[in-house]
PDB file of C-alpha atoms in Angstrom:
ATOM      1  CA  MET A   1      99.049  28.491 133.733  1.00  0.00           C
ATOM      2  CA  LEU A   2     101.719  31.052 134.656  1.00  0.00           C
ATOM      3  CA  SER A   3     100.489  34.462 133.552  1.00  0.00           C
ATOM      4  CA  SER A   4     102.839  36.796 135.432  1.00  0.00           C
ATOM      5  CA  SER A   5     106.530  37.206 134.875  1.00  0.00           C
ATOM      6  CA  GLY A   6     109.025  37.045 137.695  1.00  0.00           C
ATOM      7  CA  VAL A   7     110.715  34.676 140.068  1.00  0.00           C
ATOM      8  CA  PHE A   8     108.378  32.468 142.092  1.00  0.00           C
ATOM      9  CA  ALA A   9     109.070  29.983 144.901  1.00  0.00           C
ATOM     10  CA  TYR A  10     106.848  26.919 145.378  1.00  0.00           C
ATOM     11  CA  ARG A  11     106.789  24.213 148.046  1.00  0.00           C
ATOM     12  CA  CYS A  12     104.356  21.669 149.276  1.00  0.00           C
ATOM     13  CA  GLN A  13     103.338  20.254 152.581  1.00  0.00           C
ATOM     14  CA  ALA A  14     102.042  16.739 153.112  1.00  0.00           C
ATOM     15  CA  ASN A  15      99.755  16.084 156.057  1.00  0.00           C
ATOM     16  CA  ASN A  16      98.298  13.001 157.671  1.00  0.00           C
ATOM     17  CA  THR A  17      96.915  12.147 161.103  1.00  0.00           C
ATOM     18  CA  VAL A  18     100.416  11.817 162.544  1.00  0.00           C
ATOM     19  CA  GLY A  19     101.828  15.148 161.331  1.00  0.00           C
ATOM     20  CA  ALA A  20     103.182  17.130 158.401  1.00  0.00           C
ATOM     21  CA  ALA A  21     106.316  17.297 156.254  1.00  0.00           C
ATOM     22  CA  ASN A  22     107.477  20.212 154.080  1.00  0.00           C
ATOM     23  CA  SER A  23     109.234  19.833 150.764  1.00  0.00           C
ATOM     24  CA  THR A  24     112.238  21.811 149.694  1.00  0.00           C
ATOM     25  CA  THR A  25     111.517  24.989 147.724  1.00  0.00           C
ATOM     26  CA  VAL A  26     111.455  24.978 143.945  1.00  0.00           C
ATOM     27  CA  THR A  27     112.156  28.311 142.246  1.00  0.00           C
ATOM     28  CA  ILE A  28     110.491  28.965 138.909  1.00  0.00           C
ATOM     29  CA  ILE A  29     111.525  31.853 136.677  1.00  0.00           C
ATOM     30  CA  VAL A  30     108.779  32.972 134.334  1.00  0.00           C
ATOM     31  CA  GLY A  31     110.689  34.744 131.604  1.00  0.00           C
ATOM     32  CA  VAL A  32     109.783  37.613 129.329  1.00  0.00           C
ATOM     33  CA  LYS A  33     111.668  38.730 126.241  1.00  0.00           C
ATOM     34  CA  PRO A  34     113.277  42.186 126.695  1.00  0.00           C
ATOM     35  CA  THR A  35     111.398  45.326 125.690  1.00  0.00           C
ATOM     36  CA  VAL A  36     113.454  48.433 124.917  1.00  0.00           C
ATOM     37  CA  THR A  37     112.170  52.005 125.172  1.00  0.00           C
ATOM     38  CA  PHE A  38     114.065  55.264 124.874  1.00  0.00           C
ATOM     39  CA  LYS A  39     114.242  57.610 127.785  1.00  0.00           C
ATOM     40  CA  ARG A  40     116.625  59.858 125.863  1.00  0.00           C
ATOM     41  CA  CYS A  41     117.539  60.022 122.177  1.00  0.00           C
ATOM     42  CA  PRO A  42     118.666  63.629 121.641  1.00  0.00           C
ATOM     43  CA  THR A  43     118.827  64.871 118.104  1.00  0.00           C
ATOM     44  CA  PRO A  44     120.160  67.074 116.678  1.00  0.00           C
ATOM     45  CA  VAL A  45     123.293  67.618 118.731  1.00  0.00           C
ATOM     46  CA  THR A  46     125.688  70.498 118.047  1.00  0.00           C
ATOM     47  CA  GLU A  47     129.234  69.435 117.225  1.00  0.00           C
ATOM     48  CA  GLY A  48     131.492  69.674 120.270  1.00  0.00           C
ATOM     49  CA  ASN A  49     128.682  69.086 122.763  1.00  0.00           C
ATOM     50  CA  ASN A  50     128.124  65.824 124.615  1.00  0.00           C
ATOM     51  CA  ALA A  51     125.359  63.493 123.443  1.00  0.00           C
ATOM     52  CA  THR A  52     123.769  61.322 126.133  1.00  0.00           C
ATOM     53  CA  LEU A  53     121.617  58.416 124.972  1.00  0.00           C
ATOM     54  CA  TYR A  54     119.610  56.418 127.474  1.00  0.00           C
ATOM     55  CA  CYS A  55     117.408  53.392 126.950  1.00  0.00           C
ATOM     56  CA  ASN A  56     115.280  51.455 129.359  1.00  0.00           C
ATOM     57  CA  ALA A  57     115.183  47.684 128.992  1.00  0.00           C
ATOM     58  CA  THR A  58     112.748  45.490 130.850  1.00  0.00           C
ATOM     59  CA  GLY A  59     112.380  41.729 130.849  1.00  0.00           C
ATOM     60  CA  CYS A  60     112.717  38.688 133.025  1.00  0.00           C
ATOM     61  CA  PRO A  61     115.382  37.759 133.822  1.00  0.00           C
ATOM     62  CA  VAL A  62     116.769  41.327 133.842  1.00  0.00           C
ATOM     63  CA  PRO A  63     118.343  41.862 130.413  1.00  0.00           C
ATOM     64  CA  ASN A  64     121.931  42.791 129.633  1.00  0.00           C
ATOM     65  CA  VAL A  65     122.133  46.042 127.656  1.00  0.00           C
ATOM     66  CA  ALA A  66     124.654  47.265 125.076  1.00  0.00           C
ATOM     67  CA  TRP A  67     124.823  50.298 122.777  1.00  0.00           C
ATOM     68  CA  ILE A  68     126.111  49.406 119.310  1.00  0.00           C
ATOM     69  CA  ASN A  69     127.302  51.799 116.612  1.00  0.00           C
ATOM     70  CA  ALA A  70     125.308  50.594 113.597  1.00  0.00           C
ATOM     71  CA  SER A  71     127.884  51.690 111.001  1.00  0.00           C
ATOM     72  CA  SER A  72     130.926  50.081 112.654  1.00  0.00           C
ATOM     73  CA  GLY A  73     129.264  47.304 114.657  1.00  0.00           C
ATOM     74  CA  ASN A  74     131.363  48.328 117.675  1.00  0.00           C
ATOM     75  CA  ILE A  75     129.928  48.079 121.171  1.00  0.00           C
ATOM     76  CA  GLU A  76     130.106  51.646 122.491  1.00  0.00           C
ATOM     77  CA  SER A  77     128.717  50.967 125.985  1.00  0.00           C
ATOM     78  CA  SER A  78     127.595  47.974 128.039  1.00  0.00           C
ATOM     79  CA  THR A  79     125.168  49.992 130.161  1.00  0.00           C
ATOM     80  CA  LYS A  80     121.813  51.704 129.630  1.00  0.00           C
ATOM     81  CA  THR A  81     123.606  55.021 129.089  1.00  0.00           C
ATOM     82  CA  LEU A  82     125.890  56.000 126.222  1.00  0.00           C
ATOM     83  CA  VAL A  83     127.737  59.313 126.483  1.00  0.00           C
ATOM     84  CA  ILE A  84     129.478  60.532 123.339  1.00  0.00           C
ATOM     85  CA  THR A  85     131.881  63.203 124.597  1.00  0.00           C
ATOM     86  CA  ALA A  86     132.464  66.238 122.346  1.00  0.00           C
ATOM     87  CA  ILE A  87     130.574  64.658 119.443  1.00  0.00           C
ATOM     88  CA  THR A  88     131.895  65.206 115.912  1.00  0.00           C
ATOM     89  CA  ARG A  89     130.115  65.171 112.565  1.00  0.00           C
ATOM     90  CA  SER A  90     131.710  61.804 111.781  1.00  0.00           C
ATOM     91  CA  GLU A  91     129.840  60.296 114.749  1.00  0.00           C
ATOM     92  CA  ARG A  92     126.384  61.066 113.384  1.00  0.00           C
ATOM     93  CA  GLY A  93     124.325  58.048 112.489  1.00  0.00           C
ATOM     94  CA  SER A  94     122.466  55.143 114.046  1.00  0.00           C
ATOM     95  CA  TYR A  95     123.074  53.784 117.519  1.00  0.00           C
ATOM     96  CA  ILE A  96     121.285  50.590 118.560  1.00  0.00           C
ATOM     97  CA  CYS A  97     120.248  49.804 122.112  1.00  0.00           C
ATOM     98  CA  HIS A  98     120.363  45.991 122.265  1.00  0.00           C
ATOM     99  CA  ALA A  99     118.921  44.131 125.262  1.00  0.00           C
ATOM    100  CA  SER A 100     119.147  40.373 125.715  1.00  0.00           C
ATOM    101  CA  ASN A 101     118.291  37.682 128.219  1.00  0.00           C
ATOM    102  CA  GLU A 102     117.790  33.904 128.054  1.00  0.00           C
ATOM    103  CA  ILE A 103     114.326  34.389 126.550  1.00  0.00           C
ATOM    104  CA  GLY A 104     115.256  36.639 123.627  1.00  0.00           C
ATOM    105  CA  ASN A 105     116.385  40.043 122.389  1.00  0.00           C
ATOM    106  CA  GLY A 106     114.938  43.508 121.989  1.00  0.00           C
ATOM    107  CA  THR A 107     116.336  46.533 120.138  1.00  0.00           C
ATOM    108  CA  GLN A 108     115.617  50.173 119.410  1.00  0.00           C
ATOM    109  CA  THR A 109     117.586  52.487 117.107  1.00  0.00           C
ATOM    110  CA  CYS A 110     118.448  56.101 117.895  1.00  0.00           C
ATOM    111  CA  GLU A 111     119.335  58.311 114.912  1.00  0.00           C
ATOM    112  CA  ILE A 112     121.772  61.068 115.896  1.00  0.00           C
ATOM    113  CA  ASP A 113     122.121  64.101 113.627  1.00  0.00           C
ATOM    114  CA  VAL A 114     125.085  66.400 114.317  1.00  0.00           C
ATOM    115  CA  TYR A 115     124.802  70.102 113.510  1.00  0.00           C
ATOM    116  CA  TYR A 116     128.016  71.956 112.651  1.00  0.00           C
ATOM    117  CA  ARG A 117     128.989  75.392 111.397  1.00  0.00           C
ATOM    118  CA  PRO A 118     129.943  75.976 107.759  1.00  0.00           C
ATOM    119  CA  SER A 119     133.420  74.773 106.851  1.00  0.00           C
ATOM    120  CA  SER A 120     135.457  74.157 103.709  1.00  0.00           C
ATOM    121  CA  SER A 121     133.893  77.251 102.126  1.00  0.00           C
ATOM    122  CA  ALA A 122     135.039  78.070  98.611  1.00  0.00           C
ATOM    123  CA  ILE A 123     134.169  80.615  95.943  1.00  0.00           C
ATOM    124  CA  THR A 124     134.143  79.804  92.234  1.00  0.00           C
ATOM    125  CA  THR A 125     133.500  81.957  89.189  1.00  0.00           C
ATOM    126  CA  ILE A 126     131.630  81.522  85.925  1.00  0.00           C
ATOM    127  CA  PRO A 127     133.364  81.798  83.599  1.00  0.00           C
ATOM    128  CA  SER A 128     136.138  79.970  85.387  1.00  0.00           C
ATOM    129  CA  ASN A 129     138.688  82.146  83.617  1.00  0.00           C
ATOM    130  CA  THR A 130     139.701  84.914  86.054  1.00  0.00           C
ATOM    131  CA  THR A 131     140.447  87.359  83.246  1.00  0.00           C
ATOM    132  CA  VAL A 132     137.289  88.757  81.655  1.00  0.00           C
ATOM    133  CA  LEU A 133     136.435  91.511  79.232  1.00  0.00           C
ATOM    134  CA  ARG A 134     135.287  94.814  80.753  1.00  0.00           C
ATOM    135  CA  GLY A 135     131.503  94.986  80.673  1.00  0.00           C
ATOM    136  CA  SER A 136     131.170  91.217  80.939  1.00  0.00           C
ATOM    137  CA  ASN A 137     129.100  89.534  83.615  1.00  0.00           C
ATOM    138  CA  VAL A 138     130.673  87.251  86.188  1.00  0.00           C
ATOM    139  CA  SER A 139     128.834  84.869  88.500  1.00  0.00           C
ATOM    140  CA  PHE A 140     130.256  83.861  91.842  1.00  0.00           C
ATOM    141  CA  THR A 141     129.163  80.711  93.642  1.00  0.00           C
ATOM    142  CA  CYS A 142     129.873  80.053  97.298  1.00  0.00           C
ATOM    143  CA  THR A 143     129.989  76.401  98.375  1.00  0.00           C
ATOM    144  CA  THR A 144     130.334  75.085 101.901  1.00  0.00           C
ATOM    145  CA  ASP A 145     129.884  72.017 104.056  1.00  0.00           C
ATOM    146  CA  ALA A 146     127.320  72.732 106.793  1.00  0.00           C
ATOM    147  CA  ASN A 147     124.555  71.029 108.728  1.00  0.00           C
ATOM    148  CA  PRO A 148     121.949  72.375 108.651  1.00  0.00           C
ATOM    149  CA  PRO A 149     122.700  73.775 105.172  1.00  0.00           C
ATOM    150  CA  ALA A 150     123.829  77.407 104.989  1.00  0.00           C
ATOM    151  CA  ASN A 151     120.868  79.786 104.712  1.00  0.00           C
ATOM    152  CA  MET A 152     122.707  83.102 104.269  1.00  0.00           C
ATOM    153  CA  TYR A 153     125.653  84.034 102.105  1.00  0.00           C
ATOM    154  CA  HIS A 154     127.761  87.231 102.311  1.00  0.00           C
ATOM    155  CA  PHE A 155     129.920  88.373  99.412  1.00  0.00           C
ATOM    156  CA  TYR A 156     132.831  90.791  99.916  1.00  0.00           C
ATOM    157  CA  PHE A 157     134.940  92.921  97.575  1.00  0.00           C
ATOM    158  CA  LYS A 158     138.208  94.362  98.916  1.00  0.00           C
ATOM    159  CA  GLY A 159     137.039  93.557 102.462  1.00  0.00           C
ATOM    160  CA  SER A 160     133.718  95.385 102.142  1.00  0.00           C
ATOM    161  CA  LEU A 161     130.359  93.645 102.108  1.00  0.00           C
ATOM    162  CA  ILE A 162     128.728  93.964  98.682  1.00  0.00           C
ATOM    163  CA  GLU A 163     125.845  91.503  98.956  1.00  0.00           C
ATOM    164  CA  SER A 164     124.018  89.374 101.534  1.00  0.00           C
ATOM    165  CA  ASN A 165     121.292  86.980 100.485  1.00  0.00           C
ATOM    166  CA  SER A 166     119.964  83.455 100.861  1.00  0.00           C
ATOM    167  CA  SER A 167     121.308  82.395  97.465  1.00  0.00           C
ATOM    168  CA  ASP A 168     124.748  80.874  97.110  1.00  0.00           C
ATOM    169  CA  MET A 169     125.200  82.740  93.810  1.00  0.00           C
ATOM    170  CA  LEU A 170     126.053  86.382  93.045  1.00  0.00           C
ATOM    171  CA  ARG A 171     125.856  87.810  89.530  1.00  0.00           C
ATOM    172  CA  TRP A 172     128.062  90.807  89.024  1.00  0.00           C
TER     173      TRP A 172
END
């Protein structure tokens, strides 16, 4: 029974009282399905920085490796390393390291989260009517797109800071 994986060479020799004769060599490949482990799956990554993903694939015969973008199905790299240069928020998601050989396949998924500064900030008022009666209360809400979510909001009036707090709402 073959219990080790690898490439093995066998031959035989026949002997009698007159002499010996060697056979040709037979090579046997004892295969193992690929196993994939991550050496590097960095997350989160700040937008604009490079993200380098690295997986290690072992098996016999040596497996072929590819990085696949799970959302598009596109092959991003045909090596153990995937470098996403100047990553953007649209590139966050799942990347699959896929290894294959004649025996089978192995995969691991790397989830990449991309951090980015607040953008598309907007201020709205309640009531939405911008003309209000003197003495009335007005609430301002600041919305933004950010990852991680915004944790501090600053409200200004005529260029001067009037309020800083962790709430996205100001009642005035």
